[in-house]
Amino acid sequence: MTRNNLFLAITAFGLLFTSCDEDNNFSPSTKNLTINVTGLEELGSDYVYEGWIIVDGAPVSTGTFSDISLGQNFAVDAVELDAATRFVLSIEPAGETGTAAATPSDTKLIVGDFSGSSATVSVGTVGDFTTDTPAGKFFLRSPTDESADNNGNDESGIWFGTPGAPPTAAFTLPTLEAGWKYEGWVVVDGQGPLSTGTFTAFDVADDNAGSATSFSGIENAGPPIPGEDFFSNTPTGFTFPLDIRGRTVVLSVEPSPDNSPAPFLLKPLLGTAGNETAPATYDLTFNGASFPSGTVNR
């Protein structure tokens, strides 16, 4: 190769990694994007996190990751990154992401608008948990194993709302965006959480009502609110009927489709069941510490 040809080859190679502005000043064609978010959790082998920048209203993938340690770095097209107005982090099926035509799934976890070189990100694409302080109530009652009168097993059922005829909803919670559902849980120390079912509406039975996998009895239908009795389909390691008194109660927000049978990292409401059954009620209070947050720097 001649000296001139070698010079041309080196020049062409260098142009692959640089771009030229209108004043003929060369700059790198990619820039670094750093994601520093606390509160994320491992998603397992079937799902990954994927970052997106919004450029002229359209999403552009910045790459996927499974490692939840701080300081995830990605090389992103410099022109697109400079033009980006927003950052979004979504949950995606592993192996189905990163293509040029890809768009975020409905399960968008955190979002933030760029201001200068950074964006402060928080849970804004799941639901608006900032307008009113999230809260709720629940009571202990077990109507599904009763064919007529109350048979005295009320400590084995939990329902989210206020008792009555019929019981009524008692949540101060936002309507969730597409891709998310609420799910109730009773925590059994030393054994783990038991789901009471998923739901998106507060004044109708949840998705688990009447299903073959429900823990409730079959003598009677449950009330028109989310909840569960614990009599049937006993999971391995548990004992039914389950006495709920004194146990921790959790309301989580779950991705749909769900990545795990365990509660997801978003747990907006927490409470503890007392010793009295209905008409006594117990409060669920806001747990903002479970929400991931952080910054994205470009």
Short mmCIF file of C-alpha atoms in Angstrom, two decimals:
data_model
loop_
_atom_site.label_atom_id
_atom_site.label_comp_id
_atom_site.label_asym_id
_atom_site.label_seq_id
_atom_site.Cartn_x
_atom_site.Cartn_y
_atom_site.Cartn_z
CA MET A 1 0.00 0.00 0.00
CA THR A 2 1.33 3.45 -0.94
CA ARG A 3 1.67 6.24 1.58
CA ASN A 4 -1.29 8.12 0.02
CA ASN A 5 -3.50 5.03 0.06
CA LEU A 6 -2.59 4.34 3.68
CA PHE A 7 -3.47 7.94 4.59
CA LEU A 8 -6.86 7.64 2.85
CA ALA A 9 -7.61 4.36 4.61
CA ILE A 10 -6.80 5.79 8.02
CA THR A 11 -8.86 8.88 7.28
CA ALA A 12 -11.89 6.81 6.19
CA PHE A 13 -11.57 4.64 9.28
CA GLY A 14 -11.50 7.72 11.50
CA LEU A 15 -14.61 9.16 9.87
CA LEU A 16 -16.57 6.12 11.00
CA PHE A 17 -16.19 7.35 14.55
CA THR A 18 -16.48 11.11 14.07
CA SER A 19 -18.96 13.56 12.64
CA CYS A 20 -18.50 17.08 11.39
CA ASP A 21 -20.61 20.07 12.35
CA GLU A 22 -21.38 23.05 10.08
CA ASP A 23 -18.14 24.75 11.13
CA ASN A 24 -16.10 21.67 10.20
CA ASN A 25 -15.34 20.84 13.84
CA PHE A 26 -15.10 17.09 14.34
CA SER A 27 -16.80 15.42 17.33
CA PRO A 28 -17.50 11.79 18.37
CA SER A 29 -20.52 10.22 16.65
CA THR A 30 -21.59 8.64 19.94
CA LYS A 31 -21.91 9.97 23.45
CA ASN A 32 -22.13 8.25 26.80
CA LEU A 33 -25.46 7.80 28.55
CA THR A 34 -25.24 6.82 32.24
CA ILE A 35 -28.19 5.38 34.17
CA ASN A 36 -28.04 5.75 37.96
CA VAL A 37 -31.28 4.39 39.41
CA THR A 38 -31.77 2.92 42.88
CA GLY A 39 -34.56 0.54 43.84
CA LEU A 40 -34.49 -1.77 40.83
CA GLU A 41 -34.60 -5.53 41.29
CA GLU A 42 -33.42 -8.54 39.30
CA LEU A 43 -35.98 -9.58 36.67
CA GLY A 44 -34.89 -13.19 36.13
CA SER A 45 -33.77 -14.78 32.88
CA ASP A 46 -36.91 -14.01 30.84
CA TYR A 47 -36.96 -10.22 31.10
CA VAL A 48 -34.54 -7.28 30.86
CA TYR A 49 -34.60 -3.55 31.46
CA GLU A 50 -34.37 -1.38 28.35
CA GLY A 51 -33.63 2.32 28.17
CA TRP A 52 -35.24 4.62 25.61
CA ILE A 53 -34.70 8.24 24.64
CA ILE A 54 -37.56 10.15 23.04
CA VAL A 55 -36.37 12.04 19.96
CA ASP A 56 -38.87 14.13 18.00
CA GLY A 57 -41.65 12.17 19.70
CA ALA A 58 -40.28 8.75 18.73
CA PRO A 59 -38.54 6.20 21.00
CA VAL A 60 -34.94 5.20 20.33
CA SER A 61 -33.46 2.27 22.24
CA THR A 62 -30.32 2.96 24.27
CA GLY A 63 -29.75 -0.72 25.09
CA THR A 64 -30.77 -3.39 27.56
CA PHE A 65 -29.34 -4.51 30.89
CA SER A 66 -29.93 -7.03 33.68
CA ASP A 67 -27.24 -5.87 36.11
CA ILE A 68 -28.98 -3.47 38.51
CA SER A 69 -25.81 -1.94 39.96
CA LEU A 70 -25.48 1.84 39.62
CA GLY A 71 -23.74 3.45 36.67
CA GLN A 72 -24.97 1.51 33.65
CA ASN A 73 -23.24 3.10 30.62
CA PHE A 74 -24.34 3.04 26.98
CA ALA A 75 -22.87 4.53 23.80
CA VAL A 76 -25.70 6.40 22.08
CA ASP A 77 -25.80 8.28 18.79
CA ALA A 78 -24.62 11.79 19.67
CA VAL A 79 -27.09 13.68 17.48
CA GLU A 80 -30.06 11.69 18.80
CA LEU A 81 -28.91 11.94 22.41
CA ASP A 82 -28.47 15.71 22.16
CA ALA A 83 -31.96 16.01 20.66
CA ALA A 84 -33.64 13.73 23.23
CA THR A 85 -36.29 15.34 25.42
CA ARG A 86 -37.15 12.39 27.68
CA PHE A 87 -35.79 9.12 29.05
CA VAL A 88 -37.94 6.03 29.67
CA LEU A 89 -37.03 2.70 31.25
CA SER A 90 -39.20 -0.27 30.36
CA ILE A 91 -39.35 -4.00 31.11
CA GLU A 92 -38.98 -6.14 28.00
CA PRO A 93 -38.92 -9.85 27.13
CA ALA A 94 -35.31 -10.99 26.85
CA GLY A 95 -34.12 -11.49 23.28
CA GLU A 96 -36.88 -9.39 21.68
CA THR A 97 -35.35 -5.95 22.03
CA GLY A 98 -32.77 -3.62 20.60
CA THR A 99 -33.86 -3.60 16.93
CA ALA A 100 -34.22 -0.39 15.00
CA ALA A 101 -37.98 -0.90 14.68
CA ALA A 102 -38.49 -1.83 18.32
CA THR A 103 -40.80 0.21 20.54
CA PRO A 104 -41.21 0.10 24.31
CA SER A 105 -43.62 -2.38 25.85
CA ASP A 106 -46.55 -1.15 27.94
CA THR A 107 -44.57 -1.90 31.11
CA LYS A 108 -42.76 1.44 31.28
CA LEU A 109 -41.33 1.69 34.79
CA ILE A 110 -39.70 5.10 35.17
CA VAL A 111 -39.56 8.32 33.16
CA GLY A 112 -38.00 11.77 33.30
CA ASP A 113 -37.51 14.80 31.08
CA PHE A 114 -34.03 15.99 30.19
CA SER A 115 -32.96 19.37 31.54
CA GLY A 116 -29.55 20.16 30.16
CA SER A 117 -27.31 17.14 30.57
CA SER A 118 -29.46 15.12 32.97
CA ALA A 119 -32.95 13.81 33.65
CA THR A 120 -34.41 13.08 37.08
CA VAL A 121 -36.44 9.88 36.71
CA SER A 122 -39.21 8.39 38.83
CA VAL A 123 -42.33 6.24 38.57
CA GLY A 124 -44.45 8.37 36.28
CA THR A 125 -45.54 5.95 33.57
CA VAL A 126 -47.12 3.43 35.98
CA GLY A 127 -49.68 5.76 37.52
CA ASP A 128 -49.86 9.18 39.17
CA PHE A 129 -49.09 8.50 42.83
CA THR A 130 -48.44 12.20 43.55
CA THR A 131 -51.89 13.82 43.26
CA ASP A 132 -53.38 12.28 46.41
CA THR A 133 -51.63 10.37 49.19
CA PRO A 134 -52.22 6.68 48.39
CA ALA A 135 -54.22 4.84 51.07
CA GLY A 136 -56.66 2.01 51.54
CA LYS A 137 -58.59 -0.15 53.99
CA PHE A 138 -59.20 -3.85 54.42
CA PHE A 139 -61.23 -6.09 56.71
CA LEU A 140 -61.23 -9.74 57.77
CA ARG A 141 -64.24 -11.77 56.64
CA SER A 142 -64.63 -15.17 54.94
CA PRO A 143 -67.91 -15.29 52.99
CA THR A 144 -66.92 -17.89 50.37
CA ASP A 145 -67.11 -20.92 52.70
CA GLU A 146 -70.59 -20.01 53.98
CA SER A 147 -73.77 -21.39 52.44
CA ALA A 148 -76.01 -19.37 54.79
CA ASP A 149 -75.01 -17.79 58.11
CA ASN A 150 -71.56 -16.72 59.28
CA ASN A 151 -69.73 -19.88 60.38
CA GLY A 152 -67.02 -18.22 62.46
CA ASN A 153 -64.05 -18.47 60.09
CA ASP A 154 -63.71 -14.75 59.44
CA GLU A 155 -60.04 -14.60 60.44
CA SER A 156 -59.24 -16.59 57.27
CA GLY A 157 -60.41 -14.05 54.69
CA ILE A 158 -59.24 -10.58 53.66
CA TRP A 159 -61.11 -8.08 51.49
CA PHE A 160 -59.95 -4.65 50.34
CA GLY A 161 -62.63 -2.10 51.17
CA THR A 162 -65.20 -1.24 53.81
CA PRO A 163 -67.62 -3.94 55.07
CA GLY A 164 -71.32 -3.51 54.34
CA ALA A 165 -74.15 -5.00 52.34
CA PRO A 166 -72.51 -5.03 49.89
CA PRO A 167 -68.95 -4.00 50.88
CA THR A 168 -67.56 -0.93 49.09
CA ALA A 169 -64.16 0.06 47.73
CA ALA A 170 -61.92 2.18 49.96
CA PHE A 171 -58.78 2.88 47.95
CA THR A 172 -57.17 6.24 47.25
CA LEU A 173 -55.06 5.05 44.36
CA PRO A 174 -54.48 6.09 40.75
CA THR A 175 -55.81 4.17 37.79
CA LEU A 176 -52.80 2.31 36.43
CA GLU A 177 -51.47 2.73 32.92
CA ALA A 178 -51.65 -0.17 30.45
CA GLY A 179 -49.17 -2.92 31.30
CA TRP A 180 -49.70 -2.81 35.08
CA LYS A 181 -52.04 -4.34 37.68
CA TYR A 182 -52.49 -4.13 41.42
CA GLU A 183 -52.05 -7.30 43.48
CA GLY A 184 -52.83 -7.98 47.14
CA TRP A 185 -50.62 -10.13 49.40
CA VAL A 186 -50.68 -11.65 52.87
CA VAL A 187 -47.17 -12.30 54.24
CA VAL A 188 -46.74 -15.52 56.22
CA ASP A 189 -43.54 -15.27 58.27
CA GLY A 190 -40.99 -17.93 57.37
CA GLN A 191 -43.00 -19.10 54.37
CA GLY A 192 -43.51 -16.12 52.11
CA PRO A 193 -46.32 -14.07 50.58
CA LEU A 194 -49.65 -15.43 49.37
CA SER A 195 -51.48 -13.57 46.60
CA THR A 196 -55.06 -12.44 47.03
CA GLY A 197 -55.37 -11.79 43.27
CA THR A 198 -54.70 -9.06 40.71
CA PHE A 199 -57.03 -6.23 39.74
CA THR A 200 -57.27 -2.87 38.00
CA ALA A 201 -60.70 -1.78 39.30
CA PHE A 202 -61.51 -1.32 42.99
CA ASP A 203 -65.28 -1.95 43.00
CA VAL A 204 -65.45 -5.37 41.32
CA ALA A 205 -64.09 -8.82 42.14
CA ASP A 206 -60.44 -9.38 41.22
CA ASP A 207 -59.05 -11.55 38.42
CA ASN A 208 -58.72 -14.58 40.70
CA ALA A 209 -62.37 -14.69 41.76
CA GLY A 210 -63.98 -18.03 40.91
CA SER A 211 -60.88 -19.39 39.17
CA ALA A 212 -59.63 -22.94 39.54
CA THR A 213 -56.53 -21.66 41.33
CA SER A 214 -58.40 -19.51 43.85
CA PHE A 215 -57.80 -20.15 47.56
CA SER A 216 -61.41 -19.23 48.41
CA GLY A 217 -64.23 -21.58 49.28
CA ILE A 218 -66.86 -22.65 46.77
CA GLU A 219 -70.03 -22.37 48.86
CA ASN A 220 -70.59 -18.71 48.07
CA ALA A 221 -69.32 -15.99 45.76
CA GLY A 222 -67.11 -13.32 47.23
CA PRO A 223 -68.09 -9.65 47.52
CA PRO A 224 -67.73 -7.16 44.64
CA ILE A 225 -64.29 -5.96 45.74
CA PRO A 226 -60.79 -7.48 45.49
CA GLY A 227 -59.81 -10.02 48.13
CA GLU A 228 -59.48 -13.69 49.01
CA ASP A 229 -60.39 -16.37 51.54
CA PHE A 230 -57.79 -19.02 52.34
CA PHE A 231 -59.41 -22.47 52.38
CA SER A 232 -58.66 -24.28 49.09
CA ASN A 233 -55.67 -25.24 46.90
CA THR A 234 -53.23 -25.02 49.80
CA PRO A 235 -49.70 -24.30 48.47
CA THR A 236 -46.85 -26.54 49.59
CA GLY A 237 -45.46 -25.41 52.93
CA PHE A 238 -48.58 -23.54 54.06
CA THR A 239 -51.48 -24.54 56.31
CA PHE A 240 -55.12 -23.66 55.52
CA PRO A 241 -57.43 -22.32 56.82
CA LEU A 242 -54.97 -19.45 57.18
CA ASP A 243 -55.30 -17.17 60.19
CA ILE A 244 -54.58 -13.68 58.84
CA ARG A 245 -54.64 -11.89 62.20
CA GLY A 246 -51.37 -10.13 63.02
CA ARG A 247 -49.93 -10.63 59.53
CA THR A 248 -48.45 -8.03 57.18
CA VAL A 249 -50.65 -7.06 54.24
CA VAL A 250 -49.12 -5.61 51.06
CA LEU A 251 -50.54 -4.06 47.93
CA SER A 252 -48.09 -4.22 45.03
CA VAL A 253 -48.08 -3.00 41.45
CA GLU A 254 -47.21 -5.80 39.05
CA PRO A 255 -46.11 -5.78 35.40
CA SER A 256 -48.61 -7.43 33.07
CA PRO A 257 -47.51 -9.90 31.81
CA ASP A 258 -45.84 -10.62 35.14
CA ASN A 259 -42.16 -11.53 35.37
CA SER A 260 -42.40 -13.46 38.67
CA PRO A 261 -44.89 -15.15 41.05
CA ALA A 262 -43.38 -13.04 43.88
CA PRO A 263 -44.36 -9.42 44.60
CA PHE A 264 -42.77 -6.85 42.28
CA LEU A 265 -40.59 -4.05 43.64
CA LEU A 266 -43.45 -1.49 43.59
CA LYS A 267 -45.31 -1.86 46.91
CA PRO A 268 -47.29 1.36 47.38
CA LEU A 269 -49.41 0.23 50.36
CA LEU A 270 -48.57 -1.65 53.57
CA GLY A 271 -50.65 -2.60 56.61
CA THR A 272 -51.03 -5.06 59.45
CA ALA A 273 -54.13 -7.11 60.22
CA GLY A 274 -55.40 -6.74 63.76
CA ASN A 275 -57.26 -9.26 65.89
CA GLU A 276 -60.81 -8.08 65.19
CA THR A 277 -62.83 -9.33 62.23
CA ALA A 278 -65.47 -7.27 60.36
CA PRO A 279 -66.91 -4.73 60.91
CA ALA A 280 -63.43 -3.66 62.10
CA THR A 281 -61.22 -2.22 59.35
CA TYR A 282 -57.46 -1.76 59.08
CA ASP A 283 -55.48 0.91 57.27
CA LEU A 284 -53.06 0.54 54.37
CA THR A 285 -50.53 3.39 54.28
CA PHE A 286 -48.22 4.70 51.59
CA ASN A 287 -44.79 3.10 51.13
CA GLY A 288 -43.01 5.50 48.79
CA ALA A 289 -39.63 3.99 49.67
CA SER A 290 -40.39 1.07 47.35
CA PHE A 291 -40.41 3.29 44.26
CA PRO A 292 -37.19 3.42 42.19
CA SER A 293 -35.71 6.80 41.35
CA GLY A 294 -32.49 8.36 40.19
CA THR A 295 -30.85 10.29 37.39
CA VAL A 296 -29.84 9.71 33.79
CA ASN A 297 -26.87 11.71 32.50
CA ARG A 298 -25.82 12.40 28.92
#
